[in-house]
Tab-separated table of C-alpha atoms and ligand atoms in Angstrom:
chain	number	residue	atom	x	y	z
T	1	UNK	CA	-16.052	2.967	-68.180
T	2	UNK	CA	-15.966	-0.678	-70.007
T	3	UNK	CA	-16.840	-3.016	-67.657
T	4	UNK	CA	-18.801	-6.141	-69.221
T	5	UNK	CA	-21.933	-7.940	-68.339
T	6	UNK	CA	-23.188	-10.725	-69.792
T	7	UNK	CA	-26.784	-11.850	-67.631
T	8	UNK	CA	-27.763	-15.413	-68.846
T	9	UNK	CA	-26.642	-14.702	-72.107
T	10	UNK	CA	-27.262	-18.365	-74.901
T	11	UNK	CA	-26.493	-19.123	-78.262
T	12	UNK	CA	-28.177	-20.745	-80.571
T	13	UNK	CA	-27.052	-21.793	-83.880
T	14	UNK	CA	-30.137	-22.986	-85.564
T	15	UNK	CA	-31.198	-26.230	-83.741
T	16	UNK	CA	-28.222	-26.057	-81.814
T	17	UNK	CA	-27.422	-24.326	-78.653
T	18	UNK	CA	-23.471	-24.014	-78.164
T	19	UNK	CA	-23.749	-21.730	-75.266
T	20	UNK	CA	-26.598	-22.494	-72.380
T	21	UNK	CA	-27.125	-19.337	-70.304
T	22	UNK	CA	-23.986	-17.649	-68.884
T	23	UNK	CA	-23.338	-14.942	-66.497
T	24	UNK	CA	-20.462	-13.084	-65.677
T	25	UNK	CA	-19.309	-9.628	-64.843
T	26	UNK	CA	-16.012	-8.176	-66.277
T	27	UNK	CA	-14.407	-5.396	-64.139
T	28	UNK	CA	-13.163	-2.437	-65.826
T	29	UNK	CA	-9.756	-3.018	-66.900
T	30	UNK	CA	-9.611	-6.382	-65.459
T	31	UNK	CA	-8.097	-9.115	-67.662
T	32	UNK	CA	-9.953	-12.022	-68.174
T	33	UNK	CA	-9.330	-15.647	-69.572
T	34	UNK	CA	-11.382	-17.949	-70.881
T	35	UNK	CA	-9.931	-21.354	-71.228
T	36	UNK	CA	-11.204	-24.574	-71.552
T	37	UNK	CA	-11.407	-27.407	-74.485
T	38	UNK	CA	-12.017	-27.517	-78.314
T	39	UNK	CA	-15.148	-26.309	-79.285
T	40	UNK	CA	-16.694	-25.364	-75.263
T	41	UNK	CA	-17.576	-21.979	-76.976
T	42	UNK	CA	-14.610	-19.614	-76.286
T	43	UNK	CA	-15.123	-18.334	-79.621
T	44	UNK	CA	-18.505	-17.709	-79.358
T	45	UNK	CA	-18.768	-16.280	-76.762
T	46	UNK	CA	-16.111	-13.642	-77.786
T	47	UNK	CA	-17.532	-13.017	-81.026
T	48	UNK	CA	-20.906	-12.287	-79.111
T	49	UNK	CA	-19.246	-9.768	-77.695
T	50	UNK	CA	-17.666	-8.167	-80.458
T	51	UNK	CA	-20.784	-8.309	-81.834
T	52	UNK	CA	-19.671	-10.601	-84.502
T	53	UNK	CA	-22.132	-12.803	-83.548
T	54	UNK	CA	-26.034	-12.323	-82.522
T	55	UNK	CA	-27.152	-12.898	-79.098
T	56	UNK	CA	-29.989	-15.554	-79.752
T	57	UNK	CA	-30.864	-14.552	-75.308
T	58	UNK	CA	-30.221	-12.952	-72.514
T	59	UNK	CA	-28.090	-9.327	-72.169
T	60	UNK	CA	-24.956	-8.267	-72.647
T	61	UNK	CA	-23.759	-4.735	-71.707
T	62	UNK	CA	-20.574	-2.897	-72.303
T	63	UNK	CA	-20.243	0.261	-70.390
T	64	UNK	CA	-23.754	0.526	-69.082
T	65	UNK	CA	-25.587	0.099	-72.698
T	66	UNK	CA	-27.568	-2.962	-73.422
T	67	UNK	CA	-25.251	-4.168	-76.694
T	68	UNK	CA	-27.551	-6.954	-77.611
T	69	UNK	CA	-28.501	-5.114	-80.725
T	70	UNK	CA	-25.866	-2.702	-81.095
T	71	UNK	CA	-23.194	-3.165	-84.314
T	72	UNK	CA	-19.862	-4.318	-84.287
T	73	UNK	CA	-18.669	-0.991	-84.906
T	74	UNK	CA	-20.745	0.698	-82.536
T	75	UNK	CA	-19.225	-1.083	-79.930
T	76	UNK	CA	-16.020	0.297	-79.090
T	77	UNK	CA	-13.947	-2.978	-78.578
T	78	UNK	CA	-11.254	-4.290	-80.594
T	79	UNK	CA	-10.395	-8.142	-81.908
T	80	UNK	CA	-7.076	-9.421	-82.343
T	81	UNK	CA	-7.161	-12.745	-84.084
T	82	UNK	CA	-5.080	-15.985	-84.229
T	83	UNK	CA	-4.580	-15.812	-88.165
T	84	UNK	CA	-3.753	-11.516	-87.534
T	85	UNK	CA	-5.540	-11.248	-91.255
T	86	UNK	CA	-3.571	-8.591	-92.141
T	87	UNK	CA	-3.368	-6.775	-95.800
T	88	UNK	CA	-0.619	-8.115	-97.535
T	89	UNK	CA	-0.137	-5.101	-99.683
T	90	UNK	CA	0.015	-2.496	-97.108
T	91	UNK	CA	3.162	-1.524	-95.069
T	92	UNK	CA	2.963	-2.207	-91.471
T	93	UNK	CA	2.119	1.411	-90.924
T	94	UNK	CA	-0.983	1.432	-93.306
T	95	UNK	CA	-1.938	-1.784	-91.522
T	96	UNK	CA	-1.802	-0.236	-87.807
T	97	UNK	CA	-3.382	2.905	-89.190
T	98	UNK	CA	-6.326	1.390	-91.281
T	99	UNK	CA	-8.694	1.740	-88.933
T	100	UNK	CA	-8.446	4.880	-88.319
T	101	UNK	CA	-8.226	6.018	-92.043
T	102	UNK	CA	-11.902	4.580	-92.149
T	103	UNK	CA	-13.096	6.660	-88.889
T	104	UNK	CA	-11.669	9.489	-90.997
T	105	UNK	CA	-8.993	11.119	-88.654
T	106	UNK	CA	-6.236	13.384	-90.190
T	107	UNK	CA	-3.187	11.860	-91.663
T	108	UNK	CA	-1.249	13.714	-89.323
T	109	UNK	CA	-3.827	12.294	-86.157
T	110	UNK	CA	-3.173	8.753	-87.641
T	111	UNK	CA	0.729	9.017	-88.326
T	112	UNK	CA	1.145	10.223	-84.625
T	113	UNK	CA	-0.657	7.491	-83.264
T	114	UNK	CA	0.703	5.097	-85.424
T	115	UNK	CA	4.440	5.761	-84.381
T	116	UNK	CA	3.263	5.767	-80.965
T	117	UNK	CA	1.804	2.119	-81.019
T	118	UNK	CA	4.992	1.048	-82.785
T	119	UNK	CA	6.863	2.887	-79.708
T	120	UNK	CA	5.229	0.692	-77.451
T	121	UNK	CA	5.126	-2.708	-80.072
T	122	UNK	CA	8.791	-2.337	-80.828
T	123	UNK	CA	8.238	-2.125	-84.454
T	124	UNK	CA	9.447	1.368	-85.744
T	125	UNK	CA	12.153	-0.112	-87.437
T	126	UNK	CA	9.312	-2.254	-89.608
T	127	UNK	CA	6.958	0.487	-90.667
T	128	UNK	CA	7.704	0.611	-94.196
T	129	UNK	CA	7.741	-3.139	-94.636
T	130	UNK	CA	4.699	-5.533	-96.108
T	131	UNK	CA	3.488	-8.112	-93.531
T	132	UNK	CA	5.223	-10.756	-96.105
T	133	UNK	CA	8.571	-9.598	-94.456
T	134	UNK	CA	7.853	-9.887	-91.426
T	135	UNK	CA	7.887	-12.869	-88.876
T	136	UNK	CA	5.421	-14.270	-86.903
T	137	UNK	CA	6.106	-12.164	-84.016
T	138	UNK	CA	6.105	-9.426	-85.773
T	139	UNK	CA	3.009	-9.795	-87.370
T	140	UNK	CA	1.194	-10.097	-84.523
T	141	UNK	CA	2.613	-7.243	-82.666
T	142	UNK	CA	1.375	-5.272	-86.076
T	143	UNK	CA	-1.923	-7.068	-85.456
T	144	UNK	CA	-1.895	-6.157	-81.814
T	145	UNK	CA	-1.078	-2.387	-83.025
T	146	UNK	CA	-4.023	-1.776	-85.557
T	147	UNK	CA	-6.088	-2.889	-82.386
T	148	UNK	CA	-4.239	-0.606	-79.570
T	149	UNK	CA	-4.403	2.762	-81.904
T	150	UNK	CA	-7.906	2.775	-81.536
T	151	UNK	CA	-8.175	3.428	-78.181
T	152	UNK	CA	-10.970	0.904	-77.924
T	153	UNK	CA	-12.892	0.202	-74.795
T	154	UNK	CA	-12.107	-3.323	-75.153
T	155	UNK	CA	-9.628	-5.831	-75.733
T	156	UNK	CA	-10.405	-9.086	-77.266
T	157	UNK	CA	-8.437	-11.766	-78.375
T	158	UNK	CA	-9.050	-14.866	-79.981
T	159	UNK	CA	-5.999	-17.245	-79.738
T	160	UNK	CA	-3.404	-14.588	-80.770
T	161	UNK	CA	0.052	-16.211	-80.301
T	162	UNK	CA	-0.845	-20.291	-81.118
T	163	UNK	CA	0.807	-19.748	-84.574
T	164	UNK	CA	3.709	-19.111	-82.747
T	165	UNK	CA	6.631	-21.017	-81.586
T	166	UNK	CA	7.157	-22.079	-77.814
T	167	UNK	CA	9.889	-19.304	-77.042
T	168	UNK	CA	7.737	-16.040	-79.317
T	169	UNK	CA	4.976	-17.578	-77.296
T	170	UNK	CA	6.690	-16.872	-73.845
T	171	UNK	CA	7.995	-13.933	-75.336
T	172	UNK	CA	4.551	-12.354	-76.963
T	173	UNK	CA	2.747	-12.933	-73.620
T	174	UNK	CA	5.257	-10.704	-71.601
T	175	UNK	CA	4.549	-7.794	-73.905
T	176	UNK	CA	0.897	-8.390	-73.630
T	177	UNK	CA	1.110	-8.468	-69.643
T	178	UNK	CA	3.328	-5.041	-70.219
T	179	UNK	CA	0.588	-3.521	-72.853
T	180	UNK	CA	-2.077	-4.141	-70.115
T	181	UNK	CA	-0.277	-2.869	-67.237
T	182	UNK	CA	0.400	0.313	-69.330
T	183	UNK	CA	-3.020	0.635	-70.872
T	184	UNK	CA	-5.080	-1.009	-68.429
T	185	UNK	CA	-8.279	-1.741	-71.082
T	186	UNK	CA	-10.314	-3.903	-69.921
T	187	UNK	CA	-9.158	-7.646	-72.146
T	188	UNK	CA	-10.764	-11.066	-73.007
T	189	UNK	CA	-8.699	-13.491	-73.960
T	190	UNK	CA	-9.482	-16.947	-75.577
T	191	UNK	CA	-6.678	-19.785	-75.310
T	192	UNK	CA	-6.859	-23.031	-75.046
T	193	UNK	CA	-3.536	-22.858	-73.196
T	194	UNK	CA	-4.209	-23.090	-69.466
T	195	UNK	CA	-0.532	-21.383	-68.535
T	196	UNK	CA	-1.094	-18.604	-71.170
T	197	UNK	CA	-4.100	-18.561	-69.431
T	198	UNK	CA	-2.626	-18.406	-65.796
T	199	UNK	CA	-0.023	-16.100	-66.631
T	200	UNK	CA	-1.714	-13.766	-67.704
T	201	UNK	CA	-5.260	-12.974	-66.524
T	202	UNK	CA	-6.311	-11.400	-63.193
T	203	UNK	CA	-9.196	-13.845	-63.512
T	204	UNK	CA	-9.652	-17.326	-65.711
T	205	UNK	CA	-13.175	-18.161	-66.808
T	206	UNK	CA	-13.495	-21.951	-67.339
T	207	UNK	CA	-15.870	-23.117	-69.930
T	208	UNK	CA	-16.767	-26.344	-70.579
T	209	UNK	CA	-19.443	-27.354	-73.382
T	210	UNK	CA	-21.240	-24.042	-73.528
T	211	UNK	CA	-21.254	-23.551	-69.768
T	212	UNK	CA	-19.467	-21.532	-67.526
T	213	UNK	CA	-18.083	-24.361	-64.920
T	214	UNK	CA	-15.738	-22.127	-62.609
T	215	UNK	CA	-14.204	-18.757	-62.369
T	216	UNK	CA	-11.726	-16.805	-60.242
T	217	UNK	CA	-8.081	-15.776	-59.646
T	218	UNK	CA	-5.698	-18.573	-61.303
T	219	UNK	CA	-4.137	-19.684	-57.608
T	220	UNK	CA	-8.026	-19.975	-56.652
T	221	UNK	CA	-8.729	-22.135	-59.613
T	222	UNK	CA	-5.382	-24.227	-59.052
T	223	UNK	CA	-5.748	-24.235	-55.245
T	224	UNK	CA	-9.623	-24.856	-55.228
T	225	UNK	CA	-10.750	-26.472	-58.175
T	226	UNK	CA	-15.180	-26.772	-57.904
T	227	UNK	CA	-15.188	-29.999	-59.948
T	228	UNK	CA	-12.788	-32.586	-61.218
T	229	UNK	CA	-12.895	-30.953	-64.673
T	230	UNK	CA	-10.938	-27.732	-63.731
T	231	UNK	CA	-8.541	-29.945	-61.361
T	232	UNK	CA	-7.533	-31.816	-64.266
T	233	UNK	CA	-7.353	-28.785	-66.966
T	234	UNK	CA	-5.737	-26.356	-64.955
T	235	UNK	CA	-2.080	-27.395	-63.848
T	236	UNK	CA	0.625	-28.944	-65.720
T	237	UNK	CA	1.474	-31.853	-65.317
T	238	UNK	CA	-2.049	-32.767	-64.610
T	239	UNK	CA	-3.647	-33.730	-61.394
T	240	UNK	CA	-3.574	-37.094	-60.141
T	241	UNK	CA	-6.699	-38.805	-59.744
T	242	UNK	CA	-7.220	-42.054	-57.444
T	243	UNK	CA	-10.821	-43.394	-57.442
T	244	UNK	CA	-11.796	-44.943	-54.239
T	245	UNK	CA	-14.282	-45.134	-51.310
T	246	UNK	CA	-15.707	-43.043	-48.408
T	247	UNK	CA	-14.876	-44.959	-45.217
T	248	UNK	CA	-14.404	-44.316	-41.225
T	249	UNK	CA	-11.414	-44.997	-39.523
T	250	UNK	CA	-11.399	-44.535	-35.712
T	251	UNK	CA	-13.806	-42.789	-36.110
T	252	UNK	CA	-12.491	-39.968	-38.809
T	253	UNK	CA	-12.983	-39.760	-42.713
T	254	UNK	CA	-10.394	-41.077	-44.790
T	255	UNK	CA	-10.517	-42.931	-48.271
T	256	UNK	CA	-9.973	-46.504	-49.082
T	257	UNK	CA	-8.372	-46.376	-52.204
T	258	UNK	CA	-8.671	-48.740	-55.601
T	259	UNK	CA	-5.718	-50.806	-55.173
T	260	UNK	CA	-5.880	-50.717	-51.116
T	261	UNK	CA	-4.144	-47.936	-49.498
T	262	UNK	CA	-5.735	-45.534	-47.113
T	263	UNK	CA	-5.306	-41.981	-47.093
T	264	UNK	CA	-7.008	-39.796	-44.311
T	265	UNK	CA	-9.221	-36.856	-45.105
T	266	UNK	CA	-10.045	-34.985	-42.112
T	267	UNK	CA	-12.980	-32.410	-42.622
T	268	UNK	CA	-14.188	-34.349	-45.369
T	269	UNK	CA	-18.171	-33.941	-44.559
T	270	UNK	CA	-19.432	-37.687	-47.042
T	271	UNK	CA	-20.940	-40.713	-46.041
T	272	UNK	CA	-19.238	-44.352	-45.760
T	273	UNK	CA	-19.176	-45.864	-49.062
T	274	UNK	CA	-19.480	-43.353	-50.942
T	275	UNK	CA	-17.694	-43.607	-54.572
T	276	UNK	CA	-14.929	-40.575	-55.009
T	277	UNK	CA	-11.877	-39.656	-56.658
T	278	UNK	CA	-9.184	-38.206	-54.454
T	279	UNK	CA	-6.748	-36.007	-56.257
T	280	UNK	CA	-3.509	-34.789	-55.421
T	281	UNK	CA	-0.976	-32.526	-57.486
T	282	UNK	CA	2.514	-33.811	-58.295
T	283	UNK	CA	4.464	-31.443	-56.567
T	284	UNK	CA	2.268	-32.457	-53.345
T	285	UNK	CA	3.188	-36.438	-53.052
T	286	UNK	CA	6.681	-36.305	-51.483
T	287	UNK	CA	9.134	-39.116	-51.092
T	288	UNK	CA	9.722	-40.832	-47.874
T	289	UNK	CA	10.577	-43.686	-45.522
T	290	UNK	CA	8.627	-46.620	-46.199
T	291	UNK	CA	7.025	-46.134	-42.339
T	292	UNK	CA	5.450	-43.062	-43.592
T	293	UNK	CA	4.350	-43.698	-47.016
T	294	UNK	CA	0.800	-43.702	-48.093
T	295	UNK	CA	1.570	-46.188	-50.761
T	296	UNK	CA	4.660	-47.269	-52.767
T	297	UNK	CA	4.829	-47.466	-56.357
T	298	UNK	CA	7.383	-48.378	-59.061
T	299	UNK	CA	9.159	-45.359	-60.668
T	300	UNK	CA	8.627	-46.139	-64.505
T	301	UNK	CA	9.868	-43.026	-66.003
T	302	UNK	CA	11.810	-40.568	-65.181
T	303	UNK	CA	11.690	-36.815	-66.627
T	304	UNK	CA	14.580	-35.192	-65.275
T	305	UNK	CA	13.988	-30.753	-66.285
T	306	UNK	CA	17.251	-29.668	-64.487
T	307	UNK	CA	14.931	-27.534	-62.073
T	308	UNK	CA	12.931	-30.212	-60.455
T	309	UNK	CA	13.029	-33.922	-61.415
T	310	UNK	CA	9.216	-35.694	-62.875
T	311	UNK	CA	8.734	-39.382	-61.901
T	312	UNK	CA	5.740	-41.384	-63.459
T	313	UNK	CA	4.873	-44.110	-61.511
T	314	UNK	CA	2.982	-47.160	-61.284
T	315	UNK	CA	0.736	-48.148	-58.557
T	316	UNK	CA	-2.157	-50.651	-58.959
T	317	UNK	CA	-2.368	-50.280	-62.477
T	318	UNK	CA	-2.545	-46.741	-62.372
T	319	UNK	CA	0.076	-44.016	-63.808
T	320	UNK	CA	1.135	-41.252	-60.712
T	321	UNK	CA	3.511	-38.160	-61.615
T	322	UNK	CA	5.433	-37.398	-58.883
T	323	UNK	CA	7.825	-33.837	-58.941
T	324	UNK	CA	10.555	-34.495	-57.141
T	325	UNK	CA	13.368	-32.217	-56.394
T	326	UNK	CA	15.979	-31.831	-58.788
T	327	UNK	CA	17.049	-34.996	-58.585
T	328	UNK	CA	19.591	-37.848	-59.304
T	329	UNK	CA	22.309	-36.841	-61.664
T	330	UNK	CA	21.888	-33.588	-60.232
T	331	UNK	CA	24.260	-32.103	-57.948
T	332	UNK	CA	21.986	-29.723	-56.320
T	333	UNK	CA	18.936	-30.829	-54.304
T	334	UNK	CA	18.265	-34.352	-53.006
T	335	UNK	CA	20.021	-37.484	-54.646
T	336	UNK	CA	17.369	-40.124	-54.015
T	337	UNK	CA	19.122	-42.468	-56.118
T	338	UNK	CA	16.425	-43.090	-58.707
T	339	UNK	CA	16.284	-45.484	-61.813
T	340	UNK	CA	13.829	-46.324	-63.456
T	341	UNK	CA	11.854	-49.751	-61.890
T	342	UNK	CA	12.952	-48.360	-58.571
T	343	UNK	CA	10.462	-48.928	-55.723
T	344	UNK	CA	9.270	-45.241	-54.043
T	345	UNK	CA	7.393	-44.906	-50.611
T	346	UNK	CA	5.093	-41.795	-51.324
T	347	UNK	CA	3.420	-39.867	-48.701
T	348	UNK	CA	0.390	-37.089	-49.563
T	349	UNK	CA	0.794	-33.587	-48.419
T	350	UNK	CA	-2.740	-33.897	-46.152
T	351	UNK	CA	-3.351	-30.126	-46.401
T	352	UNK	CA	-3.608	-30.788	-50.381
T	353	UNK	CA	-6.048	-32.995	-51.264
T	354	UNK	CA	-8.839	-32.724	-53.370
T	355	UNK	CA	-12.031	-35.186	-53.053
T	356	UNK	CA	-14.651	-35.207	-55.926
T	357	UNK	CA	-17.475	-37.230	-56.068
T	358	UNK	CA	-16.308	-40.053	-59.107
T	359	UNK	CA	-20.321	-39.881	-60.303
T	360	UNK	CA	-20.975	-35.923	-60.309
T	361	UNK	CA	-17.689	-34.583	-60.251
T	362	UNK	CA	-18.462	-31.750	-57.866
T	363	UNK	CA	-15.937	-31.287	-55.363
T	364	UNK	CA	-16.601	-32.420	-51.904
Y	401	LIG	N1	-21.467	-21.014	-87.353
Y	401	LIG	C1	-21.739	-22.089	-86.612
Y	401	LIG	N2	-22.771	-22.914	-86.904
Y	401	LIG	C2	-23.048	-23.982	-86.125
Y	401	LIG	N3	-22.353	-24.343	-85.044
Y	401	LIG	C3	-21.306	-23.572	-84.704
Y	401	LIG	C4	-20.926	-22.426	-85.472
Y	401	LIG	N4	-19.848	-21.852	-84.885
Y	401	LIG	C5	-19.560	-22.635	-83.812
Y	401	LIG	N5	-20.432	-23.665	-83.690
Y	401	LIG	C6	-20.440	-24.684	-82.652
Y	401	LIG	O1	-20.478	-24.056	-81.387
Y	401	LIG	C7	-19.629	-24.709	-80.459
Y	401	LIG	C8	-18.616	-23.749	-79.886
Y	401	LIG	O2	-17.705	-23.351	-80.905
Y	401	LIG	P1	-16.507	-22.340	-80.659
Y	401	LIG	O3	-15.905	-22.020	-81.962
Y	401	LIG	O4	-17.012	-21.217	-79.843
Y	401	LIG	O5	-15.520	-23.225	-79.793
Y	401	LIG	P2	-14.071	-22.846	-79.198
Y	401	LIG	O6	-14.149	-23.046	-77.739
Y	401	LIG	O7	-13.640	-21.529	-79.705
Y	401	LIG	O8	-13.157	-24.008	-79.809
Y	401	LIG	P3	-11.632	-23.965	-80.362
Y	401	LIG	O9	-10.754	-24.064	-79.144
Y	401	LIG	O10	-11.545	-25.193	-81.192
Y	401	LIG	O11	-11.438	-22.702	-81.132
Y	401	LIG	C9	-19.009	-25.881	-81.223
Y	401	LIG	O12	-19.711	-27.044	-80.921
Y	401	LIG	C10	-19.166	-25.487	-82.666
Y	401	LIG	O13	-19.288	-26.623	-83.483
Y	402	LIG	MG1	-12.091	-20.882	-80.963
């Protein structure tokens, strides 16, 4: 059993508290991300947990043991780092083996387990070479491998592939998805990457300076964001956000918007003249007839990915992505007839939405 709690758990370092008090339960064998900006205490909080770090309060168990006080070692888990800090003057095979040389098993224990994790890593052919001769990849599926002989209790990773290029990147986190689904230890993984971080985890864990600000299943985060914050980190391109005001139109809620257009927002429980920020996806603003349109910008820009066609627009001073579908020198989907400087009626998806309030942030 390895499922993780961590009950109001803060960090202090010296003055300074990085992390303020955060709770959150880890299923066993679930796969959990935590995402969120330069120094919000992803880090930390890992190396808490590896025991890397002391817990200045609150508990943290593994398994059912307290772990506050308990040693790295003692803790069954297992760290895979961005930088892989491998030996340079072992073979790969030494490398995946070294822990277990220092828990003492048999050279024949640690050779079988060896070739086994370089079964599953794809690196038998590499087992006699030094980490020197070896790619970046490759490195870190050796790094990956010294963790997974173990056996550990739990995964955690700090960053592994961002010393990696775009396509290993894509590649690296298919095999990690593949090693979880075939060991099914329960993981932590730090990136700073919200797609990594969608991709690949059951659950994402938002932090935001030292606080845990939302978690839950990455459609529930992208779907339902609790505050401006994770609307604009999670998603790619970014959310669109309007600032505006609360008003009443025959008699319904709808926003007023900076700049003068009106979009309705039934259900939306705030009072008249209230200051918010409506935001709305890209792939949810749709072109249309000028009789329909919520507002109409000015295409500036237009990012045409084969798939599906990205226009930035202006309207009142503001920039709005728009994802169109693949779109004009395409000869699939719709030819709208874009250029750049082109005026666009836009109409909101209504069902998509998102209202925050512009002082708080908290969704409304
Ligand atoms: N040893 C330390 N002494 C003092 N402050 C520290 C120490 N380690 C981290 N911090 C501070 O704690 C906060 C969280 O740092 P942490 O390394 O956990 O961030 P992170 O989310 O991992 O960031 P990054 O994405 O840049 O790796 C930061 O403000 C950092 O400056
Ligand atoms: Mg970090």
């Amino acid at each position: 059993m390895a499922r993780i709690e961590l009950a109001k758990v803060v960090k202090r370092y010296g003055a300074v508290e990085a992390i303020h008090g955060v709770d959150l339960e880890i299923g066993d064998g679930e796969f959990v991300a935590f995402v969120g900006p330069s120094g919000c205490g992803k880090s930390t909080m890992l190396r808490m947990i590896a025991g890397l770090e002391e817990i200045s309060g609150g508990t943290l168990r593994i398994g059912e043991a307290v772990v506050n006080d308990v040693e790295p070692k003692g803790r069954d888990v297992a760290m895979v780092f961005q930088d892989y800090a491998l030996y340079p003057h072992m073979s790969v095979a030494q490398n995946i083996g070294f822990g277990l040389k220092m828990r003492g098993e048999a050279p024949e224990v640690i050779r079988q387990k060896v070739e086994e994790a370089a079964r599953i890593l794809q690196l038998e052919d590499y087992l006699d070479r030094k980490p020197g001769q070896l790619s970046g990849g490759q490195r870190q599926r050796v790094a990956m491998g010294r963790a997974i002989v173990r056996k550990p209790k739990v995964f955690l990773f700090d960053e592994p592939l961002s010393n990696l290029d775009a396509k290993l990147r894509v590649e690296m986190r298919t095999q990690i998805k593949r090693l979880h689904r075939m060991l099914r230890t329960t993981t932590i993984y730090v990136t700073h990457d919200q797609v990594e971080a969608m991709t690949l985890a059951d659950r994402v864990v938002v932090l935001r300076g030292g606080n845990l600000i939302q978690h839950g299943r990455p459609l529930e985060l992208y779907e339902r964001p609790n505050c401006r914050f994770v609307a604009e980190f999670i998603g790619s391109p970014q959310m669109n956000i309007l600032p505006g005001t609360v008003i009443s139109s025959d008699g319904s809620p709808a926003v007023e918007l900076d700049g003068g257009a009106m979009v309705r927002t039934p259900g939306l429980a705030a009072e008249p003249g209230r200051k918010v920020d409506v935001g709305i996806r890209p792939e949810h603003i749709e072109a249309c007839s000028e009789a329909e349109a919520d507002l109409v910008v000015d295409v500036d820009v237009l990012e045409e990915l084969g798939s599906d066609t990205l226009a930035i627009c202006l309207w009142a001073g503001r920039e709005l992505t728009v994802r169109l579908p693949a779109g004009p020198g395409s000869s699939f989907g719709s030819n709208l007839g874009l250029a750049a400087r082109t005026r666009l009626p836009l109409r909101f998806r209504r069902d998509c939405l998102h209202v925050f309030d512009a002082q708080t942030g908290v969704r409304l």
